[in-house]
Short mmCIF file of N, CA and C and ligand atoms in Angstrom, two decimals:
data_model
loop_
_atom_site.label_atom_id
_atom_site.label_comp_id
_atom_site.label_asym_id
_atom_site.label_seq_id
_atom_site.Cartn_x
_atom_site.Cartn_y
_atom_site.Cartn_z
N MET A 289 18.55 -7.17 -7.70
CA MET A 289 17.60 -6.46 -6.82
C MET A 289 17.12 -7.42 -5.74
N ASN A 290 17.31 -6.99 -4.50
CA ASN A 290 16.89 -7.82 -3.38
C ASN A 290 15.57 -7.27 -2.81
N ILE A 291 14.52 -8.06 -2.85
CA ILE A 291 13.22 -7.64 -2.30
C ILE A 291 13.08 -8.32 -0.95
N ARG A 292 13.00 -7.53 0.11
CA ARG A 292 12.98 -8.13 1.46
C ARG A 292 12.18 -7.27 2.44
N THR A 293 11.96 -7.82 3.63
CA THR A 293 11.26 -7.10 4.68
C THR A 293 12.12 -5.95 5.18
N GLU A 294 11.49 -4.82 5.43
CA GLU A 294 12.20 -3.66 5.98
C GLU A 294 12.67 -3.96 7.42
N THR A 295 13.84 -3.45 7.77
CA THR A 295 14.32 -3.54 9.15
C THR A 295 14.48 -2.12 9.70
N LYS A 296 14.67 -2.02 11.01
CA LYS A 296 14.83 -0.69 11.63
C LYS A 296 16.00 0.07 11.02
N GLU A 297 17.02 -0.66 10.63
CA GLU A 297 18.22 -0.02 10.05
C GLU A 297 17.90 0.66 8.71
N ASP A 298 16.79 0.30 8.11
CA ASP A 298 16.42 0.88 6.80
C ASP A 298 15.64 2.18 6.93
N TYR A 299 15.18 2.52 8.13
CA TYR A 299 14.20 3.60 8.28
C TYR A 299 14.64 4.92 7.63
N ILE A 300 15.90 5.29 7.83
CA ILE A 300 16.35 6.58 7.27
C ILE A 300 16.32 6.54 5.74
N GLN A 301 16.80 5.45 5.19
CA GLN A 301 16.79 5.34 3.72
C GLN A 301 15.37 5.26 3.17
N VAL A 302 14.47 4.60 3.89
CA VAL A 302 13.08 4.49 3.44
C VAL A 302 12.42 5.87 3.44
N TYR A 303 12.76 6.66 4.46
CA TYR A 303 12.27 8.04 4.48
C TYR A 303 12.71 8.76 3.19
N ASP A 304 13.98 8.63 2.86
CA ASP A 304 14.53 9.31 1.67
C ASP A 304 13.85 8.83 0.38
N VAL A 305 13.61 7.53 0.29
CA VAL A 305 12.97 6.98 -0.91
C VAL A 305 11.60 7.63 -1.10
N ASN A 306 10.82 7.69 -0.01
CA ASN A 306 9.47 8.29 -0.11
C ASN A 306 9.55 9.78 -0.39
N PHE A 307 10.47 10.44 0.28
CA PHE A 307 10.64 11.89 0.09
C PHE A 307 10.97 12.20 -1.37
N MET A 308 11.92 11.47 -1.92
CA MET A 308 12.35 11.75 -3.30
C MET A 308 11.29 11.35 -4.32
N ALA A 309 10.68 10.18 -4.11
CA ALA A 309 9.71 9.68 -5.09
C ALA A 309 8.51 10.61 -5.21
N PHE A 310 8.11 11.20 -4.08
CA PHE A 310 6.93 12.07 -4.11
C PHE A 310 7.31 13.55 -4.31
N GLY A 311 8.41 13.77 -5.01
CA GLY A 311 8.76 15.13 -5.42
C GLY A 311 9.23 16.01 -4.28
N ASP A 312 10.12 15.47 -3.45
CA ASP A 312 10.70 16.23 -2.34
C ASP A 312 9.65 16.79 -1.39
N ARG A 313 8.67 15.96 -1.07
CA ARG A 313 7.74 16.35 -0.01
C ARG A 313 7.71 15.22 1.01
N GLU A 314 7.42 15.59 2.27
CA GLU A 314 7.58 14.56 3.30
C GLU A 314 6.27 13.94 3.77
N ASP A 315 5.15 14.28 3.18
CA ASP A 315 3.85 13.74 3.62
C ASP A 315 3.86 12.21 3.70
N GLU A 316 4.28 11.57 2.61
CA GLU A 316 4.23 10.11 2.57
C GLU A 316 5.28 9.48 3.49
N ALA A 317 6.47 10.12 3.56
CA ALA A 317 7.52 9.61 4.46
C ALA A 317 7.04 9.64 5.90
N ARG A 318 6.32 10.69 6.25
CA ARG A 318 5.78 10.81 7.62
C ARG A 318 4.61 9.86 7.84
N LEU A 319 3.82 9.66 6.80
CA LEU A 319 2.73 8.69 6.89
C LEU A 319 3.30 7.31 7.25
N VAL A 320 4.38 6.94 6.60
CA VAL A 320 5.03 5.65 6.89
C VAL A 320 5.42 5.59 8.37
N GLU A 321 5.98 6.66 8.88
CA GLU A 321 6.40 6.68 10.30
C GLU A 321 5.20 6.50 11.23
N ARG A 322 4.11 7.19 10.92
CA ARG A 322 2.92 7.09 11.79
C ARG A 322 2.32 5.68 11.74
N ILE A 323 2.28 5.10 10.55
CA ILE A 323 1.71 3.74 10.45
C ILE A 323 2.58 2.76 11.24
N ARG A 324 3.91 2.89 11.13
CA ARG A 324 4.81 1.98 11.85
C ARG A 324 4.55 2.00 13.36
N GLU A 325 4.15 3.16 13.86
CA GLU A 325 3.92 3.29 15.30
C GLU A 325 2.52 2.85 15.71
N SER A 326 1.67 2.53 14.74
CA SER A 326 0.28 2.21 15.07
C SER A 326 0.07 0.70 15.19
N GLN A 327 -1.09 0.35 15.72
CA GLN A 327 -1.45 -1.07 15.86
C GLN A 327 -1.80 -1.71 14.52
N TYR A 328 -1.88 -0.89 13.49
CA TYR A 328 -2.26 -1.40 12.17
C TYR A 328 -1.05 -1.82 11.33
N PHE A 329 0.13 -1.61 11.89
CA PHE A 329 1.37 -1.95 11.18
C PHE A 329 1.58 -3.46 11.19
N VAL A 330 1.96 -3.99 10.02
CA VAL A 330 2.30 -5.41 9.89
C VAL A 330 3.74 -5.45 9.35
N PRO A 331 4.73 -5.75 10.21
CA PRO A 331 6.13 -5.63 9.78
C PRO A 331 6.45 -6.33 8.46
N GLN A 332 5.90 -7.53 8.25
CA GLN A 332 6.28 -8.24 7.01
C GLN A 332 5.63 -7.64 5.76
N LEU A 333 4.73 -6.65 5.96
CA LEU A 333 4.14 -5.97 4.80
C LEU A 333 4.78 -4.61 4.55
N SER A 334 5.93 -4.37 5.20
CA SER A 334 6.74 -3.20 4.86
C SER A 334 7.96 -3.75 4.14
N ILE A 335 7.97 -3.57 2.83
CA ILE A 335 8.90 -4.30 1.96
C ILE A 335 9.81 -3.31 1.22
N VAL A 336 11.10 -3.64 1.19
CA VAL A 336 12.02 -2.76 0.48
C VAL A 336 12.66 -3.47 -0.71
N ALA A 337 13.10 -2.64 -1.66
CA ALA A 337 13.90 -3.12 -2.78
C ALA A 337 15.30 -2.56 -2.58
N GLU A 338 16.27 -3.45 -2.53
CA GLU A 338 17.65 -3.04 -2.23
C GLU A 338 18.56 -3.37 -3.41
N ASN A 339 19.34 -2.39 -3.78
CA ASN A 339 20.28 -2.57 -4.90
C ASN A 339 21.67 -2.14 -4.43
N ASP A 340 22.62 -3.05 -4.37
CA ASP A 340 23.98 -2.71 -3.90
C ASP A 340 23.96 -1.95 -2.57
N ASN A 341 23.29 -2.48 -1.59
CA ASN A 341 23.20 -1.88 -0.25
C ASN A 341 22.47 -0.54 -0.22
N GLU A 342 21.81 -0.19 -1.31
CA GLU A 342 21.04 1.06 -1.32
C GLU A 342 19.55 0.71 -1.43
N ILE A 343 18.73 1.30 -0.54
CA ILE A 343 17.28 1.08 -0.64
C ILE A 343 16.77 1.99 -1.75
N VAL A 344 16.17 1.38 -2.77
CA VAL A 344 15.70 2.18 -3.92
C VAL A 344 14.19 2.15 -4.08
N GLY A 345 13.53 1.27 -3.32
CA GLY A 345 12.07 1.20 -3.40
C GLY A 345 11.48 0.73 -2.09
N HIS A 346 10.23 1.12 -1.85
CA HIS A 346 9.55 0.73 -0.61
C HIS A 346 8.07 0.61 -0.85
N LEU A 347 7.48 -0.42 -0.27
CA LEU A 347 6.03 -0.62 -0.32
C LEU A 347 5.53 -0.86 1.10
N LEU A 348 4.48 -0.15 1.47
CA LEU A 348 3.87 -0.38 2.77
C LEU A 348 2.41 -0.77 2.60
N MET A 349 2.07 -1.88 3.21
CA MET A 349 0.67 -2.29 3.30
C MET A 349 0.36 -2.42 4.78
N SER A 350 -0.84 -2.00 5.18
CA SER A 350 -1.16 -2.05 6.61
C SER A 350 -2.64 -2.38 6.79
N LYS A 351 -3.01 -2.65 8.03
CA LYS A 351 -4.38 -3.10 8.28
C LYS A 351 -5.36 -1.93 8.33
N ALA A 352 -6.59 -2.22 7.92
CA ALA A 352 -7.69 -1.25 8.01
C ALA A 352 -8.97 -2.06 8.16
N LYS A 353 -10.10 -1.35 8.23
CA LYS A 353 -11.36 -2.07 8.40
C LYS A 353 -12.38 -1.67 7.34
N VAL A 354 -13.21 -2.64 6.99
CA VAL A 354 -14.41 -2.34 6.21
C VAL A 354 -15.59 -2.57 7.16
N VAL A 355 -16.40 -1.55 7.31
CA VAL A 355 -17.48 -1.58 8.30
C VAL A 355 -18.84 -1.52 7.61
N GLU A 356 -19.70 -2.41 8.03
CA GLU A 356 -21.09 -2.38 7.53
C GLU A 356 -22.00 -2.66 8.72
N GLY A 357 -22.68 -1.65 9.19
CA GLY A 357 -23.51 -1.83 10.39
C GLY A 357 -22.63 -2.24 11.56
N ASN A 358 -22.98 -3.35 12.17
CA ASN A 358 -22.19 -3.82 13.32
C ASN A 358 -21.04 -4.74 12.91
N SER A 359 -20.96 -5.08 11.64
CA SER A 359 -19.90 -6.01 11.26
C SER A 359 -18.67 -5.28 10.75
N LYS A 360 -17.52 -5.80 11.20
CA LYS A 360 -16.23 -5.20 10.81
C LYS A 360 -15.37 -6.28 10.19
N HIS A 361 -14.78 -5.96 9.05
CA HIS A 361 -13.89 -6.93 8.40
C HIS A 361 -12.50 -6.33 8.32
N GLU A 362 -11.51 -7.13 8.67
CA GLU A 362 -10.13 -6.64 8.55
C GLU A 362 -9.68 -6.77 7.09
N VAL A 363 -9.14 -5.69 6.57
CA VAL A 363 -8.60 -5.70 5.20
C VAL A 363 -7.20 -5.07 5.25
N VAL A 364 -6.58 -5.01 4.09
CA VAL A 364 -5.26 -4.37 4.00
C VAL A 364 -5.36 -3.19 3.03
N VAL A 365 -4.71 -2.09 3.40
CA VAL A 365 -4.63 -0.96 2.46
C VAL A 365 -3.18 -0.80 2.00
N LEU A 366 -3.04 -0.48 0.74
CA LEU A 366 -1.69 -0.30 0.16
C LEU A 366 -1.40 1.20 0.07
N ALA A 367 -0.41 1.65 0.84
CA ALA A 367 0.01 3.06 0.78
C ALA A 367 1.13 3.30 1.78
N PRO A 368 2.16 3.96 1.38
CA PRO A 368 2.45 4.35 -0.01
C PRO A 368 3.35 3.32 -0.70
N ILE A 369 3.52 3.51 -1.99
CA ILE A 369 4.58 2.80 -2.72
C ILE A 369 5.45 3.85 -3.36
N ALA A 370 6.75 3.64 -3.30
CA ALA A 370 7.69 4.65 -3.81
C ALA A 370 8.94 3.99 -4.36
N VAL A 371 9.38 4.48 -5.50
CA VAL A 371 10.65 4.05 -6.09
C VAL A 371 11.45 5.32 -6.39
N LYS A 372 12.72 5.32 -6.02
CA LYS A 372 13.57 6.50 -6.27
C LYS A 372 13.51 6.89 -7.74
N PRO A 373 13.42 8.19 -8.02
CA PRO A 373 13.26 8.63 -9.42
C PRO A 373 14.24 7.98 -10.41
N ASP A 374 15.50 7.85 -10.05
CA ASP A 374 16.48 7.28 -10.98
C ASP A 374 16.25 5.80 -11.26
N PHE A 375 15.42 5.16 -10.45
CA PHE A 375 15.21 3.72 -10.59
C PHE A 375 13.79 3.37 -11.09
N GLN A 376 13.01 4.42 -11.38
CA GLN A 376 11.63 4.16 -11.82
C GLN A 376 11.60 3.57 -13.23
N LYS A 377 10.48 2.92 -13.54
CA LYS A 377 10.22 2.32 -14.85
C LYS A 377 11.25 1.23 -15.20
N GLN A 378 11.72 0.54 -14.16
CA GLN A 378 12.62 -0.60 -14.38
C GLN A 378 12.03 -1.86 -13.76
N GLY A 379 10.75 -1.80 -13.43
CA GLY A 379 10.08 -2.99 -12.90
C GLY A 379 10.19 -3.18 -11.40
N ILE A 380 10.73 -2.20 -10.68
CA ILE A 380 10.91 -2.36 -9.23
C ILE A 380 9.55 -2.27 -8.49
N GLY A 381 8.74 -1.29 -8.89
CA GLY A 381 7.42 -1.17 -8.28
C GLY A 381 6.62 -2.45 -8.47
N LYS A 382 6.73 -3.01 -9.65
CA LYS A 382 6.02 -4.24 -9.98
C LYS A 382 6.46 -5.39 -9.07
N GLN A 383 7.77 -5.51 -8.87
CA GLN A 383 8.28 -6.58 -7.99
C GLN A 383 7.79 -6.39 -6.56
N LEU A 384 7.78 -5.13 -6.11
CA LEU A 384 7.32 -4.86 -4.74
C LEU A 384 5.84 -5.24 -4.58
N ILE A 385 5.04 -4.87 -5.58
CA ILE A 385 3.60 -5.17 -5.47
C ILE A 385 3.36 -6.68 -5.53
N PHE A 386 4.02 -7.36 -6.45
CA PHE A 386 3.83 -8.81 -6.52
C PHE A 386 4.22 -9.48 -5.20
N GLU A 387 5.34 -9.04 -4.62
CA GLU A 387 5.77 -9.61 -3.34
C GLU A 387 4.74 -9.29 -2.24
N GLY A 388 4.24 -8.05 -2.24
CA GLY A 388 3.24 -7.66 -1.23
C GLY A 388 1.98 -8.50 -1.34
N LEU A 389 1.51 -8.70 -2.57
CA LEU A 389 0.27 -9.47 -2.76
C LEU A 389 0.49 -10.93 -2.35
N LYS A 390 1.68 -11.44 -2.65
CA LYS A 390 2.00 -12.83 -2.26
C LYS A 390 1.98 -12.97 -0.75
N ARG A 391 2.59 -12.01 -0.06
CA ARG A 391 2.64 -12.07 1.41
C ARG A 391 1.25 -11.93 2.03
N CYS A 392 0.42 -11.07 1.42
CA CYS A 392 -0.95 -10.91 1.93
C CYS A 392 -1.70 -12.23 1.83
N LYS A 393 -1.56 -12.86 0.68
CA LYS A 393 -2.25 -14.13 0.44
C LYS A 393 -1.80 -15.18 1.46
N GLU A 394 -0.50 -15.24 1.68
CA GLU A 394 0.05 -16.22 2.63
C GLU A 394 -0.47 -15.96 4.05
N SER A 395 -0.71 -14.68 4.37
CA SER A 395 -1.18 -14.34 5.73
C SER A 395 -2.70 -14.29 5.81
N ASN A 396 -3.36 -14.69 4.71
CA ASN A 396 -4.82 -14.72 4.68
C ASN A 396 -5.47 -13.34 4.75
N TYR A 397 -4.77 -12.33 4.27
CA TYR A 397 -5.41 -11.03 4.05
C TYR A 397 -5.90 -11.07 2.61
N ASN A 398 -7.21 -11.15 2.45
CA ASN A 398 -7.72 -11.47 1.11
C ASN A 398 -8.25 -10.29 0.31
N LEU A 399 -8.39 -9.13 0.95
CA LEU A 399 -8.82 -7.94 0.22
C LEU A 399 -7.82 -6.82 0.43
N ILE A 400 -7.32 -6.28 -0.66
CA ILE A 400 -6.39 -5.15 -0.60
C ILE A 400 -7.09 -3.95 -1.24
N LEU A 401 -7.09 -2.84 -0.54
CA LEU A 401 -7.72 -1.64 -1.09
C LEU A 401 -6.71 -0.51 -1.19
N LEU A 402 -6.96 0.40 -2.09
CA LEU A 402 -6.05 1.54 -2.24
C LEU A 402 -6.71 2.69 -2.99
N ILE A 403 -6.07 3.84 -2.85
CA ILE A 403 -6.39 4.99 -3.69
C ILE A 403 -5.15 5.20 -4.55
N GLY A 404 -5.29 5.13 -5.86
CA GLY A 404 -4.08 5.24 -6.67
C GLY A 404 -4.35 5.48 -8.14
N HIS A 405 -3.24 5.56 -8.90
CA HIS A 405 -3.35 5.81 -10.34
C HIS A 405 -4.21 4.74 -11.02
N PRO A 406 -5.31 5.15 -11.70
CA PRO A 406 -6.18 4.14 -12.32
C PRO A 406 -5.54 3.41 -13.49
N THR A 407 -4.39 3.92 -13.99
CA THR A 407 -3.73 3.22 -15.09
C THR A 407 -2.65 2.26 -14.59
N TYR A 408 -2.21 2.42 -13.35
CA TYR A 408 -1.09 1.61 -12.86
C TYR A 408 -1.53 0.30 -12.22
N TYR A 409 -2.54 0.33 -11.37
CA TYR A 409 -2.87 -0.83 -10.54
C TYR A 409 -3.69 -1.94 -11.21
N PRO A 410 -4.52 -1.64 -12.24
CA PRO A 410 -5.30 -2.74 -12.84
C PRO A 410 -4.44 -3.91 -13.32
N LYS A 411 -3.18 -3.65 -13.73
CA LYS A 411 -2.35 -4.77 -14.21
C LYS A 411 -2.00 -5.75 -13.10
N PHE A 412 -2.25 -5.35 -11.84
CA PHE A 412 -1.99 -6.25 -10.71
C PHE A 412 -3.30 -6.87 -10.18
N GLY A 413 -4.40 -6.62 -10.88
CA GLY A 413 -5.67 -7.23 -10.47
C GLY A 413 -6.59 -6.30 -9.71
N PHE A 414 -6.22 -5.01 -9.61
CA PHE A 414 -7.09 -4.07 -8.89
C PHE A 414 -8.23 -3.60 -9.80
N LYS A 415 -9.42 -3.46 -9.17
CA LYS A 415 -10.62 -3.06 -9.91
C LYS A 415 -11.34 -1.96 -9.12
N PRO A 416 -12.16 -1.17 -9.79
CA PRO A 416 -12.87 -0.11 -9.06
C PRO A 416 -13.71 -0.70 -7.92
N ALA A 417 -13.47 -0.22 -6.69
CA ALA A 417 -14.05 -0.86 -5.51
C ALA A 417 -15.54 -0.60 -5.35
N ARG A 418 -15.98 0.58 -5.75
CA ARG A 418 -17.40 0.92 -5.51
C ARG A 418 -18.33 -0.01 -6.29
N THR A 419 -17.84 -0.54 -7.40
CA THR A 419 -18.61 -1.50 -8.21
C THR A 419 -18.99 -2.72 -7.37
N TYR A 420 -18.20 -3.01 -6.34
CA TYR A 420 -18.42 -4.21 -5.54
C TYR A 420 -19.04 -3.91 -4.17
N GLY A 421 -19.66 -2.74 -4.07
CA GLY A 421 -20.35 -2.44 -2.82
C GLY A 421 -19.44 -1.95 -1.71
N LEU A 422 -18.25 -1.50 -2.08
CA LEU A 422 -17.35 -0.90 -1.09
C LEU A 422 -17.46 0.61 -1.22
N GLU A 423 -17.36 1.29 -0.10
CA GLU A 423 -17.53 2.74 -0.10
C GLU A 423 -16.34 3.40 0.59
N LEU A 424 -16.08 4.64 0.22
CA LEU A 424 -15.03 5.42 0.86
C LEU A 424 -15.58 6.83 1.02
N LYS A 425 -15.66 7.27 2.28
CA LYS A 425 -16.20 8.61 2.52
C LYS A 425 -15.16 9.55 3.11
N GLN A 426 -14.10 8.97 3.71
CA GLN A 426 -13.09 9.81 4.36
C GLN A 426 -12.33 10.67 3.37
N PHE A 427 -12.16 10.17 2.15
CA PHE A 427 -11.50 10.94 1.09
C PHE A 427 -12.48 11.06 -0.07
N GLN A 428 -12.60 12.27 -0.61
CA GLN A 428 -13.47 12.49 -1.77
C GLN A 428 -12.67 12.16 -3.02
N VAL A 429 -12.84 10.96 -3.54
CA VAL A 429 -12.06 10.57 -4.72
C VAL A 429 -12.98 9.99 -5.79
N PRO A 430 -12.59 10.17 -7.06
CA PRO A 430 -13.39 9.59 -8.15
C PRO A 430 -13.40 8.06 -8.06
N ASP A 431 -14.46 7.47 -8.62
CA ASP A 431 -14.63 6.01 -8.54
C ASP A 431 -13.40 5.24 -9.03
N GLU A 432 -12.77 5.71 -10.10
CA GLU A 432 -11.72 4.89 -10.72
C GLU A 432 -10.42 4.83 -9.93
N VAL A 433 -10.24 5.71 -8.95
CA VAL A 433 -8.97 5.67 -8.18
C VAL A 433 -9.12 4.89 -6.87
N PHE A 434 -10.35 4.58 -6.48
CA PHE A 434 -10.58 3.78 -5.28
C PHE A 434 -10.71 2.33 -5.74
N MET A 435 -9.68 1.53 -5.45
CA MET A 435 -9.59 0.20 -6.07
C MET A 435 -9.43 -0.92 -5.05
N VAL A 436 -9.82 -2.10 -5.49
CA VAL A 436 -9.73 -3.29 -4.62
C VAL A 436 -9.14 -4.45 -5.41
N CYS A 437 -8.39 -5.29 -4.70
CA CYS A 437 -7.86 -6.51 -5.30
C CYS A 437 -8.30 -7.68 -4.43
N GLU A 438 -8.95 -8.64 -5.06
CA GLU A 438 -9.49 -9.81 -4.35
C GLU A 438 -8.48 -10.96 -4.48
N LEU A 439 -7.93 -11.37 -3.35
CA LEU A 439 -6.89 -12.42 -3.41
C LEU A 439 -7.46 -13.81 -3.17
N LYS A 440 -8.73 -13.86 -2.71
CA LYS A 440 -9.38 -15.16 -2.53
C LYS A 440 -10.73 -15.08 -3.22
N LYS A 441 -11.01 -16.07 -4.04
CA LYS A 441 -12.23 -16.05 -4.84
C LYS A 441 -13.47 -15.83 -3.96
N ASN A 442 -14.36 -14.99 -4.44
CA ASN A 442 -15.65 -14.73 -3.77
C ASN A 442 -15.55 -13.89 -2.50
N GLU A 443 -14.36 -13.43 -2.15
CA GLU A 443 -14.21 -12.60 -0.95
C GLU A 443 -15.06 -11.33 -1.08
N LEU A 444 -15.14 -10.82 -2.31
CA LEU A 444 -15.91 -9.59 -2.53
C LEU A 444 -17.42 -9.81 -2.42
N CYS A 445 -17.84 -11.06 -2.44
CA CYS A 445 -19.28 -11.34 -2.27
C CYS A 445 -19.66 -11.17 -0.81
N SER A 446 -18.72 -11.45 0.09
CA SER A 446 -19.08 -11.44 1.51
C SER A 446 -18.65 -10.18 2.24
N ILE A 447 -17.73 -9.42 1.69
CA ILE A 447 -17.27 -8.21 2.39
C ILE A 447 -17.73 -6.97 1.63
N LYS A 448 -18.61 -6.22 2.27
CA LYS A 448 -19.09 -4.96 1.69
C LYS A 448 -19.14 -3.93 2.80
N GLY A 449 -19.21 -2.66 2.43
CA GLY A 449 -19.31 -1.63 3.45
C GLY A 449 -18.32 -0.51 3.21
N GLU A 450 -18.13 0.29 4.26
CA GLU A 450 -17.25 1.47 4.12
C GLU A 450 -15.84 1.16 4.60
N LEU A 451 -14.88 1.49 3.77
CA LEU A 451 -13.47 1.36 4.17
C LEU A 451 -13.15 2.49 5.14
N ILE A 452 -12.58 2.11 6.29
CA ILE A 452 -12.18 3.12 7.27
C ILE A 452 -10.66 3.08 7.40
N TYR A 453 -10.02 4.15 6.92
CA TYR A 453 -8.57 4.28 7.10
C TYR A 453 -8.29 4.66 8.55
N PRO A 454 -7.27 4.07 9.17
CA PRO A 454 -6.92 4.41 10.56
C PRO A 454 -6.45 5.87 10.70
N GLU A 455 -6.45 6.31 11.94
CA GLU A 455 -6.06 7.69 12.27
C GLU A 455 -4.72 8.12 11.66
N ALA A 456 -3.78 7.19 11.59
CA ALA A 456 -2.45 7.52 11.08
C ALA A 456 -2.50 8.22 9.72
N PHE A 457 -3.57 7.99 8.98
CA PHE A 457 -3.68 8.59 7.65
C PHE A 457 -4.14 10.05 7.67
N PHE A 458 -4.48 10.53 8.86
CA PHE A 458 -5.07 11.88 8.91
C PHE A 458 -4.31 12.89 9.75
N GLU A 459 -3.27 12.44 10.47
CA GLU A 459 -2.62 13.38 11.39
C GLU A 459 -1.80 14.40 10.65
C1 LIG B 183 4.40 4.49 -9.08
C2 LIG B 183 5.80 3.90 -8.89
C3 LIG B 183 5.90 3.29 -7.49
C4 LIG B 183 5.98 2.81 -9.94
O1 LIG B 183 7.23 2.17 -9.72
P1 LIG B 183 8.13 1.75 -10.96
O2 LIG B 183 9.24 0.90 -10.44
O3 LIG B 183 8.49 2.97 -11.73
O4 LIG B 183 7.09 0.89 -11.80
P2 LIG B 183 7.42 -0.35 -12.72
O5 LIG B 183 8.67 -0.10 -13.50
O6 LIG B 183 7.36 -1.59 -11.92
O7 LIG B 183 6.19 -0.30 -13.70
C5 LIG B 183 5.27 -1.34 -13.79
C6 LIG B 183 4.34 -1.01 -14.92
O8 LIG B 183 3.59 0.18 -14.65
C7 LIG B 183 3.83 1.20 -15.62
N1 LIG B 183 3.90 2.44 -14.88
C8 LIG B 183 4.92 2.90 -14.12
N2 LIG B 183 4.59 4.07 -13.53
C9 LIG B 183 3.33 4.37 -13.94
C10 LIG B 183 2.43 5.45 -13.69
N3 LIG B 183 2.76 6.48 -12.91
N4 LIG B 183 1.22 5.40 -14.27
C11 LIG B 183 0.86 4.37 -15.07
N5 LIG B 183 1.66 3.32 -15.34
C12 LIG B 183 2.88 3.31 -14.80
C13 LIG B 183 5.11 0.79 -16.28
O9 LIG B 183 5.18 1.28 -17.61
C14 LIG B 183 5.03 -0.73 -16.23
O10 LIG B 183 4.18 -1.21 -17.24
P3 LIG B 183 4.47 -2.62 -17.96
O11 LIG B 183 4.48 -3.66 -16.89
O12 LIG B 183 3.33 -2.75 -18.91
O13 LIG B 183 5.80 -2.45 -18.62
C15 LIG B 183 6.92 4.94 -9.09
O14 LIG B 183 6.80 5.50 -10.36
C16 LIG B 183 6.92 6.06 -8.06
O15 LIG B 183 7.57 5.95 -7.01
N6 LIG B 183 6.19 7.15 -8.35
C17 LIG B 183 6.13 8.30 -7.44
C18 LIG B 183 5.34 7.98 -6.22
C19 LIG B 183 3.93 7.54 -6.54
O16 LIG B 183 3.25 8.15 -7.36
N7 LIG B 183 3.48 6.45 -5.88
C20 LIG B 183 2.19 5.86 -6.14
C21 LIG B 183 1.09 6.60 -5.50
S1 LIG B 183 -0.47 5.87 -6.01
#
């Protein structure tokens, strides 16, 4: 399994991976397209898993903001992650997330936020975000699915406020 940065040549296959993983719906595949076209896209945080020249998994992390009064902090949001149904539960999602977190750390993105399965992400260090003074109002979600991962010690002590997802998430 080759875990690497997505290239333009992968776009069609990445669309298919998201389409298939999310039960033959195109919402997430289109979300990926909109994020790629936005200023919040970070090319090295669009990561694919390739097996025998076939893209079987994809992870996208992109920039967002946490706002508190007049202060704005740049953070990263993880969405979406997708592994082709035939390749799920073989550790591919795990490899993509570990690679994504490593790259974030290297680029000094120290807080990763997401909305996701409360049983899947804690094993990667994600914790309920509201416990740490982070808020999400754009989506009405239960506390346990709004999660944060702190990649630098004490980062959660200094960054609090409302997570604002960019427009690409709403079109
Ligand atoms: C979620 C998804 C990306 C996981 O990818 P994957 O390659 O199947 O996951 P992995 O094999 O790396 O699993 C890693 C661990 O999570 C567990 N796991 C996998 N899918 C899970 C799920 N949906 N809920 C809870 N735990 C899950 C695995 O058992 C494994 O546990 P272990 O490390 O203790 O053995 C994949 O199932 C998928 O594409 N699902 C459809 C799209 C989706 O729901 N995306 C996430 C939106 S939040």
